[in-house]
Short mmCIF file of N, CA and C and ligand atoms in Angstrom, two decimals:
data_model
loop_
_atom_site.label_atom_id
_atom_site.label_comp_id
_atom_site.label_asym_id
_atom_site.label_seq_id
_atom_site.Cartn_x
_atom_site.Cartn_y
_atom_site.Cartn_z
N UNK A 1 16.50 8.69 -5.86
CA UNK A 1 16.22 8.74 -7.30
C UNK A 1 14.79 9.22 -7.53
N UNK A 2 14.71 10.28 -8.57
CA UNK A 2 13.18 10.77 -8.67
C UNK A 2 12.80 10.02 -10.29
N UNK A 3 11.78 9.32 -10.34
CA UNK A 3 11.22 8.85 -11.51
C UNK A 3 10.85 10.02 -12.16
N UNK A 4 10.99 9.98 -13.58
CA UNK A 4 10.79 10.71 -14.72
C UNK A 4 9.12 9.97 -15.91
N UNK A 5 9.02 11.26 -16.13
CA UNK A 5 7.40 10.31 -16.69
C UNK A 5 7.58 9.17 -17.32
N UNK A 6 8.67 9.33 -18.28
CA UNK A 6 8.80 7.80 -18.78
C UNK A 6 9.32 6.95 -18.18
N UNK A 7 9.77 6.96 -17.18
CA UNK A 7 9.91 5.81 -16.18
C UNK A 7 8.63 5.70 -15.20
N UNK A 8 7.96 6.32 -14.75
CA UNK A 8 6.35 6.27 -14.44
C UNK A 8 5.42 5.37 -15.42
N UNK A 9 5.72 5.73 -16.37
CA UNK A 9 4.34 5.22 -17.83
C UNK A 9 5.01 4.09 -17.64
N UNK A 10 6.34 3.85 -17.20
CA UNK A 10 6.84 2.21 -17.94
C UNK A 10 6.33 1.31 -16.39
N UNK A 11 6.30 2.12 -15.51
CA UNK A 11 6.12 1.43 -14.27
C UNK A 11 4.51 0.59 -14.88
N UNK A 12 3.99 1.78 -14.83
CA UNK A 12 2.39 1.57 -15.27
C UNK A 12 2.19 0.22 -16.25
N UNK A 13 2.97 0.12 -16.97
CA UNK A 13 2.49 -1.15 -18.12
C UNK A 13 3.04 -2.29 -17.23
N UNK A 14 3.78 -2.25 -16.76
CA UNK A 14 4.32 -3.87 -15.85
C UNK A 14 3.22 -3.87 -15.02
N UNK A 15 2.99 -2.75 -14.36
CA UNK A 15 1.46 -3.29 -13.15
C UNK A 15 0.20 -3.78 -13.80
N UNK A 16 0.29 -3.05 -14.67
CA UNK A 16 -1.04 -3.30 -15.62
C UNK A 16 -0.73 -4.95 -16.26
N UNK A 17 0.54 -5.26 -16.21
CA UNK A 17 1.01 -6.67 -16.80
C UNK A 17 0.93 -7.91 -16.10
N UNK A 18 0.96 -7.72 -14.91
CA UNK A 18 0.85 -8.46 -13.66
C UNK A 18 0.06 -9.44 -13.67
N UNK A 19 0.05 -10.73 -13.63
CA UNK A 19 -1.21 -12.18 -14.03
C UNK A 19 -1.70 -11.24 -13.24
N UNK A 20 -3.07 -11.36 -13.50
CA UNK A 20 -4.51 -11.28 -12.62
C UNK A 20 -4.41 -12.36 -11.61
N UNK A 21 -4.01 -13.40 -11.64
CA UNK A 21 -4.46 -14.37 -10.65
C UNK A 21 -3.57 -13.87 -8.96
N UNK A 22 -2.35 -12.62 -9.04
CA UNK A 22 -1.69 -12.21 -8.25
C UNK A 22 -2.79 -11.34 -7.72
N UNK A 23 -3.20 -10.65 -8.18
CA UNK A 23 -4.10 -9.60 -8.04
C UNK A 23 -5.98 -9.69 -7.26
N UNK A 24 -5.33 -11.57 -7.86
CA UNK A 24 -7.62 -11.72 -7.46
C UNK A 24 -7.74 -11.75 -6.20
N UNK A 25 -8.87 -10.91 -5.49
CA UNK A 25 -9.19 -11.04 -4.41
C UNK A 25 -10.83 -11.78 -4.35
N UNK A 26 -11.18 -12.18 -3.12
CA UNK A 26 -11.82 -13.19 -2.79
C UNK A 26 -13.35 -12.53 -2.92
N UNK A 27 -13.96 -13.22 -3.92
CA UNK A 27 -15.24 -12.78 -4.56
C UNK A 27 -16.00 -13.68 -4.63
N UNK A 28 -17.47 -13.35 -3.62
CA UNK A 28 -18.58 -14.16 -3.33
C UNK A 28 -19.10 -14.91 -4.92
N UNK A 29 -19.15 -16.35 -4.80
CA UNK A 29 -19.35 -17.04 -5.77
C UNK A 29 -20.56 -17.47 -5.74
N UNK A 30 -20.69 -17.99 -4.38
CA UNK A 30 -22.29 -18.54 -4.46
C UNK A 30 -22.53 -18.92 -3.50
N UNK A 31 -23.90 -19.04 -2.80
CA UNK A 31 -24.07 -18.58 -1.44
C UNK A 31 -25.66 -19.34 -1.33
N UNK A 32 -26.08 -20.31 0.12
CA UNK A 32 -26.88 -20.86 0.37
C UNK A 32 -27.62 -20.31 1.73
N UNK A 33 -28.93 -19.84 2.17
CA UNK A 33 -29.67 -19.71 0.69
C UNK A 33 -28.86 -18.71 -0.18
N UNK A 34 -29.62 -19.17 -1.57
CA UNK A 34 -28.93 -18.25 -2.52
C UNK A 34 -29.72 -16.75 -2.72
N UNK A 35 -28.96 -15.76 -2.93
CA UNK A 35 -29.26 -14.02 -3.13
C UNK A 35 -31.04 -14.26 -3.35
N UNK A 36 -31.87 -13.04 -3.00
CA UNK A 36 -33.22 -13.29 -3.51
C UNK A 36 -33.90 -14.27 -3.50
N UNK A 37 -33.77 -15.33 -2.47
CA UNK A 37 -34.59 -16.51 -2.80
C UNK A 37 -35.34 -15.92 -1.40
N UNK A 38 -36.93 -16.98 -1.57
CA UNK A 38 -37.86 -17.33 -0.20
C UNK A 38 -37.50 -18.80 0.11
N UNK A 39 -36.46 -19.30 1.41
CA UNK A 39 -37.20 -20.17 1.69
C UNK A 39 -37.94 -20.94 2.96
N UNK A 40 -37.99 -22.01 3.13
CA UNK A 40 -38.64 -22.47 4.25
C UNK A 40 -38.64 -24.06 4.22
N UNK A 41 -38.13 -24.42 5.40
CA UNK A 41 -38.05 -23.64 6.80
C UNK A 41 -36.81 -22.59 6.53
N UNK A 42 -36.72 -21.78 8.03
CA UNK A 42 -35.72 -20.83 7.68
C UNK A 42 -34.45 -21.78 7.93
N UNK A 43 -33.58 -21.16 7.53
CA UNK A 43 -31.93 -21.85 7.16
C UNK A 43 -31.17 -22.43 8.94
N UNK A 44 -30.66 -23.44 8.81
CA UNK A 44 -29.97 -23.40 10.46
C UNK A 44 -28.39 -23.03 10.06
N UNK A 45 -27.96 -22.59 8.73
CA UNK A 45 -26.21 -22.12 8.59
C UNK A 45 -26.82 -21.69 7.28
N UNK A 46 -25.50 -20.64 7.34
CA UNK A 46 -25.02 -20.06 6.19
C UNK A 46 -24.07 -20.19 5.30
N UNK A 47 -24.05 -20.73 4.40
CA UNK A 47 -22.72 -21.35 3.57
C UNK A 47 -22.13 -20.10 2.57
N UNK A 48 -21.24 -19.53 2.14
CA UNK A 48 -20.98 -18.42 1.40
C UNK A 48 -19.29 -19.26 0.64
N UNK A 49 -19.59 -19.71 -0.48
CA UNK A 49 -18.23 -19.83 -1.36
C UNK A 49 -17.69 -18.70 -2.52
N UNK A 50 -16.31 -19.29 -1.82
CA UNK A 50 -15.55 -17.22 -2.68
C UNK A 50 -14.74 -18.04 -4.01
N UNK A 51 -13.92 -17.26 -4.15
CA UNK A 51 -13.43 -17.31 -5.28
C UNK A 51 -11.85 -17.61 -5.18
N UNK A 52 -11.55 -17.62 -3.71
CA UNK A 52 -10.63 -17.51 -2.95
C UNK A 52 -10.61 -18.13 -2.27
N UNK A 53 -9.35 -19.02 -1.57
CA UNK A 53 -9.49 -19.35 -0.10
C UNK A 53 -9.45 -17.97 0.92
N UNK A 54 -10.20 -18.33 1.70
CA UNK A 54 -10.42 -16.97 2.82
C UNK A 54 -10.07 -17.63 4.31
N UNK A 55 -9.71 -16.61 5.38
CA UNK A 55 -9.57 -16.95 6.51
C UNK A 55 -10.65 -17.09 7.73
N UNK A 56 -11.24 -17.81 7.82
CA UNK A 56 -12.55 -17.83 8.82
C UNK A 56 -11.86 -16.49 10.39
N UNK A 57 -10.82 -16.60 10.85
CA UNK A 57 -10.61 -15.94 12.12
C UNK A 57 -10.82 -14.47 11.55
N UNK A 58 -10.76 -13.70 10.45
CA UNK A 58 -10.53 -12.47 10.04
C UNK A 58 -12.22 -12.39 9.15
N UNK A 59 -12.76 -13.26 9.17
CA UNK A 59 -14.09 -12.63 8.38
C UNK A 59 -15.38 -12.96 9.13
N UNK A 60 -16.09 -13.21 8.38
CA UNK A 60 -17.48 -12.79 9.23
C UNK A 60 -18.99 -12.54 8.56
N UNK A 61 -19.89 -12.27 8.99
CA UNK A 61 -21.16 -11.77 8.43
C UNK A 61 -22.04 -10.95 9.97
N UNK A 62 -22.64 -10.45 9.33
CA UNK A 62 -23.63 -9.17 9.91
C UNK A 62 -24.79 -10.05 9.49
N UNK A 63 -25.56 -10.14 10.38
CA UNK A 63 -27.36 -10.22 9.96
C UNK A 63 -27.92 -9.51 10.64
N UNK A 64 -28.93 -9.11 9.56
CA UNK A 64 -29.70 -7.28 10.23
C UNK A 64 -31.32 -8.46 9.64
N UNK A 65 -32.32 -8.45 10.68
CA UNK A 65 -33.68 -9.20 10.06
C UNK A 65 -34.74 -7.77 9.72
N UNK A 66 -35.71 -8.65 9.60
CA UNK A 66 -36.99 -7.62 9.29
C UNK A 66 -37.13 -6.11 9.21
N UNK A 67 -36.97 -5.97 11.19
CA UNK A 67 -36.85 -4.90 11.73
C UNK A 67 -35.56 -4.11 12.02
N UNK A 68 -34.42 -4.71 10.70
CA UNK A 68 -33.40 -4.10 10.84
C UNK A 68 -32.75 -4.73 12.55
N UNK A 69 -33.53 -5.77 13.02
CA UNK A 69 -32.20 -6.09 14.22
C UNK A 69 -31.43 -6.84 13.97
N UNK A 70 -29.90 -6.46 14.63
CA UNK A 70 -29.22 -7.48 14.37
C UNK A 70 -29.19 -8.82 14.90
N UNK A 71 -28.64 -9.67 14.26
CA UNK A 71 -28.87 -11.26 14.84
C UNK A 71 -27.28 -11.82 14.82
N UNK A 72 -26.62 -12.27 16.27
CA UNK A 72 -25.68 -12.75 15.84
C UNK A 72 -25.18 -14.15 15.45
N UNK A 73 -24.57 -14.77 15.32
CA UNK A 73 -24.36 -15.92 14.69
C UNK A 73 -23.22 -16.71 15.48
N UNK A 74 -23.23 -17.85 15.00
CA UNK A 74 -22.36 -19.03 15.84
C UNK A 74 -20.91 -18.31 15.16
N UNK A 75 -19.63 -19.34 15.51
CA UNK A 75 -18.36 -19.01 14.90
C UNK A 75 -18.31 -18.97 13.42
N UNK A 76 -17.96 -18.31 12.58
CA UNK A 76 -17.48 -19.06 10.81
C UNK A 76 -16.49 -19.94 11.48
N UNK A 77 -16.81 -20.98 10.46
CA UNK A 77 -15.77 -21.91 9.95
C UNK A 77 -15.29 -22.13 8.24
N UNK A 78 -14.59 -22.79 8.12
CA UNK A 78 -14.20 -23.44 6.91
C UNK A 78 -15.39 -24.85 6.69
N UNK A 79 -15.60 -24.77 5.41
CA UNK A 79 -16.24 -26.64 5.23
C UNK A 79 -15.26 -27.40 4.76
N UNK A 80 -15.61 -28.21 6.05
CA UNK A 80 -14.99 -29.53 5.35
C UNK A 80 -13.78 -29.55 4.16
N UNK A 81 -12.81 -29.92 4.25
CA UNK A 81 -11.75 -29.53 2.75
C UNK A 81 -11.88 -28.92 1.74
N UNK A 82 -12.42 -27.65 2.47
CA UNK A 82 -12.84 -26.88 1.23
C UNK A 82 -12.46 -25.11 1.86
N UNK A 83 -11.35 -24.95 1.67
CA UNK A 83 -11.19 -23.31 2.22
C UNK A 83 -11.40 -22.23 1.67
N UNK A 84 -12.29 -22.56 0.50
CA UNK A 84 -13.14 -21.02 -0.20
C UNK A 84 -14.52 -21.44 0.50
N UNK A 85 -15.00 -22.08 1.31
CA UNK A 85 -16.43 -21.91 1.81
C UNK A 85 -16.60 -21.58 3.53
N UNK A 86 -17.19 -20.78 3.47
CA UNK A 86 -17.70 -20.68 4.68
C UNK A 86 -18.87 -20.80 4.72
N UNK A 87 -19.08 -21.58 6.45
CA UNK A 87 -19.84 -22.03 7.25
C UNK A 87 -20.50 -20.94 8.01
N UNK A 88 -21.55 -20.58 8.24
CA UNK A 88 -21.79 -19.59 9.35
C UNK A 88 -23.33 -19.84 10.05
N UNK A 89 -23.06 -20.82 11.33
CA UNK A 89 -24.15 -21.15 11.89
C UNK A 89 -25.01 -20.14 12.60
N UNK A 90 -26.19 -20.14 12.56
CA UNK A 90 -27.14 -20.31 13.22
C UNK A 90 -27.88 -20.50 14.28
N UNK A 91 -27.29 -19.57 15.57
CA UNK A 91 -27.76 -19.91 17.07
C UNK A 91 -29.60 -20.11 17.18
N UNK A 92 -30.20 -19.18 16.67
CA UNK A 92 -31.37 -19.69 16.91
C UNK A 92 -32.46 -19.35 15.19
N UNK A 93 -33.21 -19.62 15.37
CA UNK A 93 -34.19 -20.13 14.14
C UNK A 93 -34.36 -18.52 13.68
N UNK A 94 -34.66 -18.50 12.48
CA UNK A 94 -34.53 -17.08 11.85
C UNK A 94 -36.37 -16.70 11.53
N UNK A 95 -36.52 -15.77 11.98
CA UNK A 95 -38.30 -15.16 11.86
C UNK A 95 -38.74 -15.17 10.50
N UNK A 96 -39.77 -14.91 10.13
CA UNK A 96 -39.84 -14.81 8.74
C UNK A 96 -39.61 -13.40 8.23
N UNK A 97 -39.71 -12.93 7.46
CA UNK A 97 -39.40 -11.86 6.72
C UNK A 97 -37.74 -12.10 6.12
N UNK A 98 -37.45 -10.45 5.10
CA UNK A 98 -36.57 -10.22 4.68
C UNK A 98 -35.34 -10.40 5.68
N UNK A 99 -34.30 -10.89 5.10
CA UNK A 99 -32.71 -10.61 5.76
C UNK A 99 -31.75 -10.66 5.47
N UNK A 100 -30.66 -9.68 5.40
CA UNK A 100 -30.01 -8.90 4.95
C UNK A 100 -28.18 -9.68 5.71
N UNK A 101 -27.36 -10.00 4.42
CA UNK A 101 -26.32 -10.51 4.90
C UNK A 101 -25.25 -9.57 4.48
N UNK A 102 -24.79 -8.77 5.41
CA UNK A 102 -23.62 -8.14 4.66
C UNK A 102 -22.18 -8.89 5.72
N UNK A 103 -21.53 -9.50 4.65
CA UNK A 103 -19.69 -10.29 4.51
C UNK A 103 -18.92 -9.75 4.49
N UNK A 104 -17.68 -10.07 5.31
CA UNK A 104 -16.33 -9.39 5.05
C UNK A 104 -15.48 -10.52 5.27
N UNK A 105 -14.58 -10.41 4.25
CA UNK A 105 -13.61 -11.60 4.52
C UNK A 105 -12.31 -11.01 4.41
N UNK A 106 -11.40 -11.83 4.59
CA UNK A 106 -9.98 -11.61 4.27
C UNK A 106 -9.68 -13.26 3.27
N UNK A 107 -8.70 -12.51 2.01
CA UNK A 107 -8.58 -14.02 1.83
C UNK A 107 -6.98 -14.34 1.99
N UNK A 108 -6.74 -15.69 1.43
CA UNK A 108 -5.17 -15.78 1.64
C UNK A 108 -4.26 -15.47 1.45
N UNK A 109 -4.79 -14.43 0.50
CA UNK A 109 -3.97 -13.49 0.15
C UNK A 109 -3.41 -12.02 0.57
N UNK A 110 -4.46 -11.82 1.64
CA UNK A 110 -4.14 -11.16 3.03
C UNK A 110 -5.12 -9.59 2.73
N UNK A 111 -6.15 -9.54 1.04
CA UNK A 111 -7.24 -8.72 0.68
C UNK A 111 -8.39 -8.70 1.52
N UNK A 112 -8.65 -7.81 1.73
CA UNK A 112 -10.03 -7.28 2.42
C UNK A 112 -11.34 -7.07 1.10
N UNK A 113 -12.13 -8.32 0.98
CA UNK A 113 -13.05 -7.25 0.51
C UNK A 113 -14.66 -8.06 1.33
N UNK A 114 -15.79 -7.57 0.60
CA UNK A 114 -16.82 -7.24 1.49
C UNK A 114 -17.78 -7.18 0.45
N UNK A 115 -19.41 -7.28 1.12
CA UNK A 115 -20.11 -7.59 -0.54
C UNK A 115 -22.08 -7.70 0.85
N UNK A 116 -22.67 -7.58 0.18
CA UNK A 116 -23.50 -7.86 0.95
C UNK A 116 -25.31 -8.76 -0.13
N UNK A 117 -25.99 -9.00 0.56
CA UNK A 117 -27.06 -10.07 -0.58
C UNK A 117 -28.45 -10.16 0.44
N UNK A 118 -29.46 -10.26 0.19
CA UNK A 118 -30.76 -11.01 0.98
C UNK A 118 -31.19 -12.28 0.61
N UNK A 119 -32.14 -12.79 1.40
CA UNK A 119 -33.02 -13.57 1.07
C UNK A 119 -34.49 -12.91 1.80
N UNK A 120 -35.48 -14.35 1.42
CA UNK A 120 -35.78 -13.96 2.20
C UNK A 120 -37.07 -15.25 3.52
N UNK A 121 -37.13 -15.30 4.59
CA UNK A 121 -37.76 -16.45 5.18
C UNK A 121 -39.28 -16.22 5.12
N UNK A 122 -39.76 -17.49 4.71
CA UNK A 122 -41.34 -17.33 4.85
C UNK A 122 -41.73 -17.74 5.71
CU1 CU B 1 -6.45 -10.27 -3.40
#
């Protein structure tokens, strides 16, 4: 069967009709330290809550410091009864300067998205 425009346009208004809540994918809510802050001492984990429950085995974070090196990090986890937050420890103490977190998650809904933020350590 070949769709005809008006069966196209009609497709279009049901997608466009669709709850949003089918559609939401997992969007950084709020994040410790939080975007643009200095603080100190430097952080021993990274906490990042979405908007979503997300899957710790499929996501992750990048830390790039000062000099642009990367730094890697303990496992993500989930917190505690809470599966929109991730955990992301801290193998060793973070230098001072700027650093750069870019995220990728998957959430339970099986969406890819990705988002990135600084702080920064004094
Ligand atoms: Cu989604």
């Amino acid at each position: 069967m070949v769709f005809g425009t008006r069966q196209l346009a009609f497709l279009a208004v049901i997608a466009s009709l669709t709850p949003s809540a089918v559609l939401a994918h997992a969007h950084l809510v709020s994040q410790t330290p939080a975007a643009d802050v200095t603080v100190t001492p430097a952080p021993s984990e990274l906490t990042l809550s979405f908007s979503e429950g997300v899957e710790p085995g499929f996501s992750g974070v990048t830390l790039s410091g000062p000099q642009q090196q990367k730094r890697s990090t303990g496992k993500v986890q989930l917190a505690t009864g809470d599966a929109k937050t991730l955990i992301v420890p801290l193998k060793t103490a973070l230098t001072a300067g700027d650093w750069q977190v870019d995220w990728h998650v998957v959430s339970v809904d099986g969406h890819k998205t990705r988002g990135s933020y600084r702080f920064h350590v004094k």
